[in-house]
């Protein structure tokens, strides 16, 4: 019988209980690796797990992988390919899956859960239960009311709901928020009715609940130039706003002042991620199919033809090659996609080398970025003539147009072009967990919750009052702010 009050080390617990703790999903792949390297308990104990696994930590990582929604959706061949790509290491597979799952939403850092998103001249931040914004408040996009024109540091947004915010998007001049309860709030420029509040064309200066989605639990939002795409917890898609090119996906070019269900996806499959470009939309389904709809301009739809897509259409070049897409990022003039092996594909307008193939040629359909084949990518990020790729060891590669220093390279001029993926050495000593790029500025968050910003700061979009264009600089968030 245990002595009352005596602490028990984990090594004293029954092996099956230790395994259950390790497989709970509360530990990261790095945690499992550290346990395996520092304690023999996690390296042995045969009989508790199949012998084909070299350690208890490896078997625990395998169990966590099997519980991943991404891994569960992969066919057997794709699972085997991923395992082999990760050098037969289940902990690395686990790190890849967890990083991808977090890349388009909240990330876990040692400072709490965070998400960063950049707009044209502003930045929004989730830190645990609160939301903050800085930069230009054009048309109320910062959510602080009609009297706020600019915030030089991150200021907390007064939210009308007590439920915490779990997802944000503010790519252009309006912002959208999803709460833990599944409600959607919007604010900013509403001249195109993209905020979804009906025939109210005026600017919305504070986050306001989208009543048309009442009773429809949502989990993700994507803000385009003048429209909004919303993903429900059930995998359905709603859209509202401008629709001149069919970017709302309803088979017509009629604008919608309130969110309308994209009926096609009821038959096409369960959507797991969405993205919105300037005038086109992207959606990834759980079977790895990537759908696009909207403007064909710059070949962003990826079909190789030149006509608008009024309804979601699968990109066949991925289907023909049995490529399982897991994430996509929609830039102003180009697109970047990530597959289940951590390979990266680009297409669209190649100006400034933004596609990363060493030239400025346009690509009408997805093309593998061969120079990154030796790395396992976990996040892709595209915007105005810039592309970032985050790999599983926390390093960042960047390419495209340097404009205002938005790529973060201290040895390149502000008008230079980086034609192929190049390691961002200024962030090499940090493990980057998420990155977001706006019109001319970029912000990244480390696994410790430290925020770095670089590029244009003319409107305080980097959270500094005095800086102008800068190289990667830590954004100090005051204790009384966060």
PDB file of C-alpha atoms in Angstrom, residues 204-461:
ATOM      1  CA  UNK A 204     -18.535  47.827 -39.189  1.00  0.00           C
ATOM      2  CA  UNK A 205     -16.248  49.269 -36.503  1.00  0.00           C
ATOM      3  CA  UNK A 206     -16.583  46.584 -33.847  1.00  0.00           C
ATOM      4  CA  UNK A 207     -16.846  42.784 -34.072  1.00  0.00           C
ATOM      5  CA  UNK A 208     -20.503  42.028 -34.713  1.00  0.00           C
ATOM      6  CA  UNK A 209     -22.113  38.602 -34.703  1.00  0.00           C
ATOM      7  CA  UNK A 210     -23.297  37.257 -38.063  1.00  0.00           C
ATOM      8  CA  UNK A 211     -26.907  36.473 -37.196  1.00  0.00           C
ATOM      9  CA  UNK A 212     -27.526  34.534 -40.416  1.00  0.00           C
ATOM     10  CA  UNK A 213     -25.222  31.793 -39.057  1.00  0.00           C
ATOM     11  CA  UNK A 214     -27.035  31.469 -35.748  1.00  0.00           C
ATOM     12  CA  UNK A 215     -27.285  27.784 -34.906  1.00  0.00           C
ATOM     13  CA  UNK A 216     -24.584  26.851 -37.447  1.00  0.00           C
ATOM     14  CA  UNK A 217     -21.401  26.055 -35.496  1.00  0.00           C
ATOM     15  CA  UNK A 218     -18.307  27.198 -37.405  1.00  0.00           C
ATOM     16  CA  UNK A 219     -14.585  26.621 -36.964  1.00  0.00           C
ATOM     17  CA  UNK A 220     -12.671  28.620 -39.593  1.00  0.00           C
ATOM     18  CA  UNK A 221     -12.932  31.808 -41.656  1.00  0.00           C
ATOM     19  CA  UNK A 222     -11.045  33.166 -44.671  1.00  0.00           C
ATOM     20  CA  UNK A 223     -11.329  36.790 -45.775  1.00  0.00           C
ATOM     21  CA  UNK A 224     -10.865  37.609 -49.451  1.00  0.00           C
ATOM     22  CA  UNK A 225     -10.604  41.065 -50.983  1.00  0.00           C
ATOM     23  CA  UNK A 226     -14.348  41.750 -50.820  1.00  0.00           C
ATOM     24  CA  UNK A 227     -15.831  38.455 -49.722  1.00  0.00           C
ATOM     25  CA  UNK A 228     -15.726  35.920 -46.884  1.00  0.00           C
ATOM     26  CA  UNK A 229     -15.555  32.136 -46.786  1.00  0.00           C
ATOM     27  CA  UNK A 230     -16.726  30.279 -43.658  1.00  0.00           C
ATOM     28  CA  UNK A 231     -16.134  26.619 -42.728  1.00  0.00           C
ATOM     29  CA  UNK A 232     -18.511  24.841 -40.355  1.00  0.00           C
ATOM     30  CA  UNK A 233     -17.596  22.140 -37.878  1.00  0.00           C
ATOM     31  CA  UNK A 234     -19.526  19.705 -40.078  1.00  0.00           C
ATOM     32  CA  UNK A 235     -17.282  20.434 -43.069  1.00  0.00           C
ATOM     33  CA  UNK A 236     -19.716  22.632 -45.001  1.00  0.00           C
ATOM     34  CA  UNK A 237     -18.857  25.990 -46.596  1.00  0.00           C
ATOM     35  CA  UNK A 238     -20.744  29.294 -46.536  1.00  0.00           C
ATOM     36  CA  UNK A 239     -19.780  32.437 -48.471  1.00  0.00           C
ATOM     37  CA  UNK A 240     -20.890  36.057 -48.713  1.00  0.00           C
ATOM     38  CA  UNK A 241     -19.859  39.349 -50.336  1.00  0.00           C
ATOM     39  CA  UNK A 242     -18.753  40.259 -53.856  1.00  0.00           C
ATOM     40  CA  UNK A 243     -19.190  37.554 -56.499  1.00  0.00           C
ATOM     41  CA  UNK A 244     -18.244  39.099 -59.858  1.00  0.00           C
ATOM     42  CA  UNK A 245     -16.030  36.134 -60.721  1.00  0.00           C
ATOM     43  CA  UNK A 246     -17.971  33.354 -59.015  1.00  0.00           C
ATOM     44  CA  UNK A 247     -15.655  33.355 -55.983  1.00  0.00           C
ATOM     45  CA  UNK A 248     -18.633  32.530 -53.749  1.00  0.00           C
ATOM     46  CA  UNK A 249     -19.077  29.180 -55.504  1.00  0.00           C
ATOM     47  CA  UNK A 250     -22.832  29.291 -56.089  1.00  0.00           C
ATOM     48  CA  UNK A 251     -22.779  28.832 -59.869  1.00  0.00           C
ATOM     49  CA  UNK A 252     -23.559  32.480 -60.609  1.00  0.00           C
ATOM     50  CA  UNK A 253     -22.122  35.997 -60.256  1.00  0.00           C
ATOM     51  CA  UNK A 254     -24.738  37.375 -57.852  1.00  0.00           C
ATOM     52  CA  UNK A 255     -23.421  39.097 -54.728  1.00  0.00           C
ATOM     53  CA  UNK A 256     -24.635  37.775 -51.365  1.00  0.00           C
ATOM     54  CA  UNK A 257     -25.199  40.082 -48.383  1.00  0.00           C
ATOM     55  CA  UNK A 258     -25.505  37.172 -45.936  1.00  0.00           C
ATOM     56  CA  UNK A 259     -23.667  33.825 -45.830  1.00  0.00           C
ATOM     57  CA  UNK A 260     -25.126  31.229 -48.194  1.00  0.00           C
ATOM     58  CA  UNK A 261     -24.332  27.519 -48.172  1.00  0.00           C
ATOM     59  CA  UNK A 262     -22.153  26.341 -51.090  1.00  0.00           C
ATOM     60  CA  UNK A 263     -24.371  23.414 -51.982  1.00  0.00           C
ATOM     61  CA  UNK A 264     -21.781  21.662 -54.164  1.00  0.00           C
ATOM     62  CA  UNK A 265     -19.770  20.597 -51.130  1.00  0.00           C
ATOM     63  CA  UNK A 266     -22.697  18.611 -49.780  1.00  0.00           C
ATOM     64  CA  UNK A 267     -21.828  16.091 -52.508  1.00  0.00           C
ATOM     65  CA  UNK A 268     -18.121  16.747 -53.041  1.00  0.00           C
ATOM     66  CA  UNK A 269     -16.997  15.891 -49.536  1.00  0.00           C
ATOM     67  CA  UNK A 270     -16.107  17.056 -46.041  1.00  0.00           C
ATOM     68  CA  UNK A 271     -14.061  20.287 -46.222  1.00  0.00           C
ATOM     69  CA  UNK A 272     -11.183  20.537 -43.732  1.00  0.00           C
ATOM     70  CA  UNK A 273      -9.536  23.843 -44.736  1.00  0.00           C
ATOM     71  CA  UNK A 274     -10.403  26.961 -46.714  1.00  0.00           C
ATOM     72  CA  UNK A 275      -8.443  29.872 -48.202  1.00  0.00           C
ATOM     73  CA  UNK A 276      -9.421  33.092 -49.954  1.00  0.00           C
ATOM     74  CA  UNK A 277      -7.385  35.057 -52.488  1.00  0.00           C
ATOM     75  CA  UNK A 278      -8.142  38.414 -54.043  1.00  0.00           C
ATOM     76  CA  UNK A 279     -11.066  37.116 -56.106  1.00  0.00           C
ATOM     77  CA  UNK A 280     -10.930  33.335 -55.862  1.00  0.00           C
ATOM     78  CA  UNK A 281     -11.411  30.635 -53.238  1.00  0.00           C
ATOM     79  CA  UNK A 282      -9.795  27.321 -52.314  1.00  0.00           C
ATOM     80  CA  UNK A 283     -11.088  24.389 -50.280  1.00  0.00           C
ATOM     81  CA  UNK A 284      -9.395  21.149 -49.202  1.00  0.00           C
ATOM     82  CA  UNK A 285     -11.542  18.088 -48.514  1.00  0.00           C
ATOM     83  CA  UNK A 286     -10.623  15.266 -46.156  1.00  0.00           C
ATOM     84  CA  UNK A 287      -9.829  12.929 -49.053  1.00  0.00           C
ATOM     85  CA  UNK A 288      -7.007  15.267 -50.103  1.00  0.00           C
ATOM     86  CA  UNK A 289      -8.786  16.886 -53.051  1.00  0.00           C
ATOM     87  CA  UNK A 290      -8.184  20.595 -53.655  1.00  0.00           C
ATOM     88  CA  UNK A 291     -11.085  22.575 -55.127  1.00  0.00           C
ATOM     89  CA  UNK A 292     -10.904  26.086 -56.577  1.00  0.00           C
ATOM     90  CA  UNK A 293     -13.476  28.584 -57.803  1.00  0.00           C
ATOM     91  CA  UNK A 294     -13.596  32.246 -58.806  1.00  0.00           C
ATOM     92  CA  UNK A 295     -11.344  34.324 -61.056  1.00  0.00           C
ATOM     93  CA  UNK A 296      -8.968  32.550 -63.457  1.00  0.00           C
ATOM     94  CA  UNK A 297      -6.720  35.669 -63.497  1.00  0.00           C
ATOM     95  CA  UNK A 298      -3.031  34.776 -63.026  1.00  0.00           C
ATOM     96  CA  UNK A 299      -3.968  31.075 -63.409  1.00  0.00           C
ATOM     97  CA  UNK A 300      -4.660  30.805 -59.680  1.00  0.00           C
ATOM     98  CA  UNK A 301      -7.433  28.231 -60.172  1.00  0.00           C
ATOM     99  CA  UNK A 302      -4.771  25.741 -61.272  1.00  0.00           C
ATOM    100  CA  UNK A 303      -6.746  24.091 -64.085  1.00  0.00           C
ATOM    101  CA  UNK A 304      -4.577  25.255 -66.969  1.00  0.00           C
ATOM    102  CA  UNK A 305      -7.453  27.036 -68.691  1.00  0.00           C
ATOM    103  CA  UNK A 306      -8.560  30.670 -68.731  1.00  0.00           C
ATOM    104  CA  UNK A 307     -12.136  31.030 -67.605  1.00  0.00           C
ATOM    105  CA  UNK A 308     -13.756  31.826 -64.290  1.00  0.00           C
ATOM    106  CA  UNK A 309     -14.996  28.949 -62.197  1.00  0.00           C
ATOM    107  CA  UNK A 310     -18.463  29.644 -60.849  1.00  0.00           C
ATOM    108  CA  UNK A 311     -18.557  26.423 -58.837  1.00  0.00           C
ATOM    109  CA  UNK A 312     -15.934  24.361 -56.978  1.00  0.00           C
ATOM    110  CA  UNK A 313     -13.850  22.270 -59.358  1.00  0.00           C
ATOM    111  CA  UNK A 314     -11.176  19.745 -58.392  1.00  0.00           C
ATOM    112  CA  UNK A 315      -7.626  20.454 -59.554  1.00  0.00           C
ATOM    113  CA  UNK A 316      -7.072  17.356 -61.667  1.00  0.00           C
ATOM    114  CA  UNK A 317      -3.266  17.475 -61.807  1.00  0.00           C
ATOM    115  CA  UNK A 318      -3.224  16.508 -58.121  1.00  0.00           C
ATOM    116  CA  UNK A 319      -5.848  13.813 -58.634  1.00  0.00           C
ATOM    117  CA  UNK A 320      -4.008  12.239 -61.577  1.00  0.00           C
ATOM    118  CA  UNK A 321      -0.821  11.900 -59.522  1.00  0.00           C
ATOM    119  CA  UNK A 322      -2.619  10.640 -56.388  1.00  0.00           C
ATOM    120  CA  UNK A 323      -1.320  13.642 -54.441  1.00  0.00           C
ATOM    121  CA  UNK A 324      -3.156  14.121 -51.160  1.00  0.00           C
ATOM    122  CA  UNK A 325      -3.303  17.875 -50.429  1.00  0.00           C
ATOM    123  CA  UNK A 326      -3.548  18.811 -46.743  1.00  0.00           C
ATOM    124  CA  UNK A 327      -3.235  22.635 -46.771  1.00  0.00           C
ATOM    125  CA  UNK A 328      -3.351  25.537 -49.223  1.00  0.00           C
ATOM    126  CA  UNK A 329      -2.535  29.262 -49.068  1.00  0.00           C
ATOM    127  CA  UNK A 330      -4.115  31.694 -51.540  1.00  0.00           C
ATOM    128  CA  UNK A 331      -1.981  34.712 -52.430  1.00  0.00           C
ATOM    129  CA  UNK A 332      -2.888  37.828 -54.375  1.00  0.00           C
ATOM    130  CA  UNK A 333      -1.526  36.392 -57.639  1.00  0.00           C
ATOM    131  CA  UNK A 334      -0.310  32.862 -56.846  1.00  0.00           C
ATOM    132  CA  UNK A 335      -1.106  29.771 -54.790  1.00  0.00           C
ATOM    133  CA  UNK A 336       0.987  27.429 -52.628  1.00  0.00           C
ATOM    134  CA  UNK A 337      -0.141  23.956 -51.549  1.00  0.00           C
ATOM    135  CA  UNK A 338       1.220  21.335 -49.147  1.00  0.00           C
ATOM    136  CA  UNK A 339       0.742  17.591 -49.548  1.00  0.00           C
ATOM    137  CA  UNK A 340       0.677  14.712 -47.052  1.00  0.00           C
ATOM    138  CA  UNK A 341       4.406  14.067 -47.523  1.00  0.00           C
ATOM    139  CA  UNK A 342       5.424  17.636 -46.752  1.00  0.00           C
ATOM    140  CA  UNK A 343       6.101  18.487 -50.406  1.00  0.00           C
ATOM    141  CA  UNK A 344       5.282  21.994 -51.693  1.00  0.00           C
ATOM    142  CA  UNK A 345       3.603  22.989 -54.978  1.00  0.00           C
ATOM    143  CA  UNK A 346       3.179  26.460 -56.506  1.00  0.00           C
ATOM    144  CA  UNK A 347       1.298  27.947 -59.437  1.00  0.00           C
ATOM    145  CA  UNK A 348      -0.025  31.266 -60.743  1.00  0.00           C
ATOM    146  CA  UNK A 349       1.837  34.422 -61.723  1.00  0.00           C
ATOM    147  CA  UNK A 350       5.606  33.946 -61.456  1.00  0.00           C
ATOM    148  CA  UNK A 351       6.595  37.625 -61.195  1.00  0.00           C
ATOM    149  CA  UNK A 352       9.624  38.249 -58.941  1.00  0.00           C
ATOM    150  CA  UNK A 353      10.295  34.524 -58.606  1.00  0.00           C
ATOM    151  CA  UNK A 354       7.425  34.105 -56.180  1.00  0.00           C
ATOM    152  CA  UNK A 355       6.805  30.520 -57.359  1.00  0.00           C
ATOM    153  CA  UNK A 356      10.338  29.556 -56.321  1.00  0.00           C
ATOM    154  CA  UNK A 357      11.417  27.790 -59.507  1.00  0.00           C
ATOM    155  CA  UNK A 358      14.327  30.129 -60.291  1.00  0.00           C
ATOM    156  CA  UNK A 359      12.497  32.067 -63.007  1.00  0.00           C
ATOM    157  CA  UNK A 360       9.561  34.438 -63.427  1.00  0.00           C
ATOM    158  CA  UNK A 361       7.473  32.170 -65.616  1.00  0.00           C
ATOM    159  CA  UNK A 362       3.776  31.736 -64.908  1.00  0.00           C
ATOM    160  CA  UNK A 363       2.548  28.244 -64.032  1.00  0.00           C
ATOM    161  CA  UNK A 364      -0.963  27.340 -65.147  1.00  0.00           C
ATOM    162  CA  UNK A 365      -1.149  24.260 -62.940  1.00  0.00           C
ATOM    163  CA  UNK A 366       0.600  23.044 -59.741  1.00  0.00           C
ATOM    164  CA  UNK A 367       4.321  22.329 -60.031  1.00  0.00           C
ATOM    165  CA  UNK A 368       6.454  20.621 -57.387  1.00  0.00           C
ATOM    166  CA  UNK A 369       9.010  22.887 -55.723  1.00  0.00           C
ATOM    167  CA  UNK A 370      11.941  20.493 -56.229  1.00  0.00           C
ATOM    168  CA  UNK A 371      14.506  22.557 -54.307  1.00  0.00           C
ATOM    169  CA  UNK A 372      12.613  21.849 -51.061  1.00  0.00           C
ATOM    170  CA  UNK A 373      12.236  18.086 -51.572  1.00  0.00           C
ATOM    171  CA  UNK A 374      14.869  17.467 -48.902  1.00  0.00           C
ATOM    172  CA  UNK A 375      12.752  19.226 -46.273  1.00  0.00           C
ATOM    173  CA  UNK A 376       9.400  18.323 -44.714  1.00  0.00           C
ATOM    174  CA  UNK A 377       7.192  21.401 -44.944  1.00  0.00           C
ATOM    175  CA  UNK A 378       4.412  21.953 -42.390  1.00  0.00           C
ATOM    176  CA  UNK A 379       3.038  25.376 -43.389  1.00  0.00           C
ATOM    177  CA  UNK A 380       2.839  27.374 -46.605  1.00  0.00           C
ATOM    178  CA  UNK A 381       2.062  31.087 -46.739  1.00  0.00           C
ATOM    179  CA  UNK A 382       1.425  33.231 -49.828  1.00  0.00           C
ATOM    180  CA  UNK A 383       0.526  36.863 -50.286  1.00  0.00           C
ATOM    181  CA  UNK A 384       1.596  39.847 -52.408  1.00  0.00           C
ATOM    182  CA  UNK A 385       4.545  38.487 -54.453  1.00  0.00           C
ATOM    183  CA  UNK A 386       5.956  36.720 -51.390  1.00  0.00           C
ATOM    184  CA  UNK A 387       6.023  33.086 -50.317  1.00  0.00           C
ATOM    185  CA  UNK A 388       7.080  31.490 -47.031  1.00  0.00           C
ATOM    186  CA  UNK A 389       7.509  27.801 -46.285  1.00  0.00           C
ATOM    187  CA  UNK A 390       7.838  26.602 -42.694  1.00  0.00           C
ATOM    188  CA  UNK A 391       9.541  23.209 -42.265  1.00  0.00           C
ATOM    189  CA  UNK A 392       9.223  20.707 -39.436  1.00  0.00           C
ATOM    190  CA  UNK A 393      12.406  21.727 -37.596  1.00  0.00           C
ATOM    191  CA  UNK A 394      11.072  25.277 -37.187  1.00  0.00           C
ATOM    192  CA  UNK A 395      13.138  26.822 -39.991  1.00  0.00           C
ATOM    193  CA  UNK A 396      11.661  29.233 -42.540  1.00  0.00           C
ATOM    194  CA  UNK A 397      12.356  29.505 -46.267  1.00  0.00           C
ATOM    195  CA  UNK A 398      11.325  32.623 -48.180  1.00  0.00           C
ATOM    196  CA  UNK A 399      11.275  33.722 -51.816  1.00  0.00           C
ATOM    197  CA  UNK A 400       9.758  36.368 -54.063  1.00  0.00           C
ATOM    198  CA  UNK A 401       9.903  40.163 -53.892  1.00  0.00           C
ATOM    199  CA  UNK A 402      11.834  41.837 -51.058  1.00  0.00           C
ATOM    200  CA  UNK A 403       9.554  44.940 -51.102  1.00  0.00           C
ATOM    201  CA  UNK A 404      10.107  46.984 -47.907  1.00  0.00           C
ATOM    202  CA  UNK A 405      12.107  44.088 -46.460  1.00  0.00           C
ATOM    203  CA  UNK A 406       9.039  41.847 -46.264  1.00  0.00           C
ATOM    204  CA  UNK A 407      11.093  38.683 -46.869  1.00  0.00           C
ATOM    205  CA  UNK A 408      13.402  39.428 -43.938  1.00  0.00           C
ATOM    206  CA  UNK A 409      16.803  39.128 -45.619  1.00  0.00           C
ATOM    207  CA  UNK A 410      19.233  41.732 -44.252  1.00  0.00           C
ATOM    208  CA  UNK A 411      21.675  41.363 -47.170  1.00  0.00           C
ATOM    209  CA  UNK A 412      19.153  42.100 -49.920  1.00  0.00           C
ATOM    210  CA  UNK A 413      17.814  45.428 -51.154  1.00  0.00           C
ATOM    211  CA  UNK A 414      14.171  46.423 -50.821  1.00  0.00           C
ATOM    212  CA  UNK A 415      13.550  45.962 -54.557  1.00  0.00           C
ATOM    213  CA  UNK A 416      15.469  42.684 -54.941  1.00  0.00           C
ATOM    214  CA  UNK A 417      13.996  39.384 -56.096  1.00  0.00           C
ATOM    215  CA  UNK A 418      14.737  36.066 -54.415  1.00  0.00           C
ATOM    216  CA  UNK A 419      14.072  33.543 -57.159  1.00  0.00           C
ATOM    217  CA  UNK A 420      14.425  30.295 -55.185  1.00  0.00           C
ATOM    218  CA  UNK A 421      13.636  29.236 -51.596  1.00  0.00           C
ATOM    219  CA  UNK A 422      16.272  30.642 -49.277  1.00  0.00           C
ATOM    220  CA  UNK A 423      16.728  29.916 -45.580  1.00  0.00           C
ATOM    221  CA  UNK A 424      15.853  32.892 -43.394  1.00  0.00           C
ATOM    222  CA  UNK A 425      19.010  32.838 -41.252  1.00  0.00           C
ATOM    223  CA  UNK A 426      17.883  35.702 -39.009  1.00  0.00           C
ATOM    224  CA  UNK A 427      15.271  33.365 -37.494  1.00  0.00           C
ATOM    225  CA  UNK A 428      17.431  30.210 -37.548  1.00  0.00           C
ATOM    226  CA  UNK A 429      18.075  30.250 -33.786  1.00  0.00           C
ATOM    227  CA  UNK A 430      14.320  30.148 -33.123  1.00  0.00           C
ATOM    228  CA  UNK A 431      11.770  27.407 -33.716  1.00  0.00           C
ATOM    229  CA  UNK A 432       9.056  29.158 -35.732  1.00  0.00           C
ATOM    230  CA  UNK A 433       5.602  27.638 -35.268  1.00  0.00           C
ATOM    231  CA  UNK A 434       3.507  29.968 -37.439  1.00  0.00           C
ATOM    232  CA  UNK A 435       4.078  32.706 -40.008  1.00  0.00           C
ATOM    233  CA  UNK A 436       1.764  35.174 -41.745  1.00  0.00           C
ATOM    234  CA  UNK A 437       2.542  37.798 -44.378  1.00  0.00           C
ATOM    235  CA  UNK A 438       0.540  40.878 -45.319  1.00  0.00           C
ATOM    236  CA  UNK A 439       0.906  43.362 -48.143  1.00  0.00           C
ATOM    237  CA  UNK A 440       4.457  44.428 -47.229  1.00  0.00           C
ATOM    238  CA  UNK A 441       5.031  43.086 -43.710  1.00  0.00           C
ATOM    239  CA  UNK A 442       5.460  39.662 -42.123  1.00  0.00           C
ATOM    240  CA  UNK A 443       4.977  38.331 -38.598  1.00  0.00           C
ATOM    241  CA  UNK A 444       6.108  35.020 -37.100  1.00  0.00           C
ATOM    242  CA  UNK A 445       5.517  33.264 -33.760  1.00  0.00           C
ATOM    243  CA  UNK A 446       8.005  30.889 -32.105  1.00  0.00           C
ATOM    244  CA  UNK A 447       7.220  27.772 -30.085  1.00  0.00           C
ATOM    245  CA  UNK A 448       7.943  29.871 -26.987  1.00  0.00           C
ATOM    246  CA  UNK A 449       5.342  32.459 -27.935  1.00  0.00           C
ATOM    247  CA  UNK A 450       7.851  35.127 -28.990  1.00  0.00           C
ATOM    248  CA  UNK A 451       6.633  37.305 -31.881  1.00  0.00           C
ATOM    249  CA  UNK A 452       8.933  38.611 -34.614  1.00  0.00           C
ATOM    250  CA  UNK A 453       7.987  41.130 -37.292  1.00  0.00           C
ATOM    251  CA  UNK A 454       9.761  42.492 -40.347  1.00  0.00           C
ATOM    252  CA  UNK A 455       9.087  44.598 -43.417  1.00  0.00           C
ATOM    253  CA  UNK A 456       6.988  47.743 -43.712  1.00  0.00           C
ATOM    254  CA  UNK A 457       5.933  49.413 -40.467  1.00  0.00           C
ATOM    255  CA  UNK A 458       4.746  52.770 -41.851  1.00  0.00           C
ATOM    256  CA  UNK A 459       1.354  52.289 -40.169  1.00  0.00           C
ATOM    257  CA  UNK A 460       2.610  50.499 -37.030  1.00  0.00           C
ATOM    258  CA  UNK A 461       1.452  47.136 -38.383  1.00  0.00           C
TER     259      UNK A 461
END
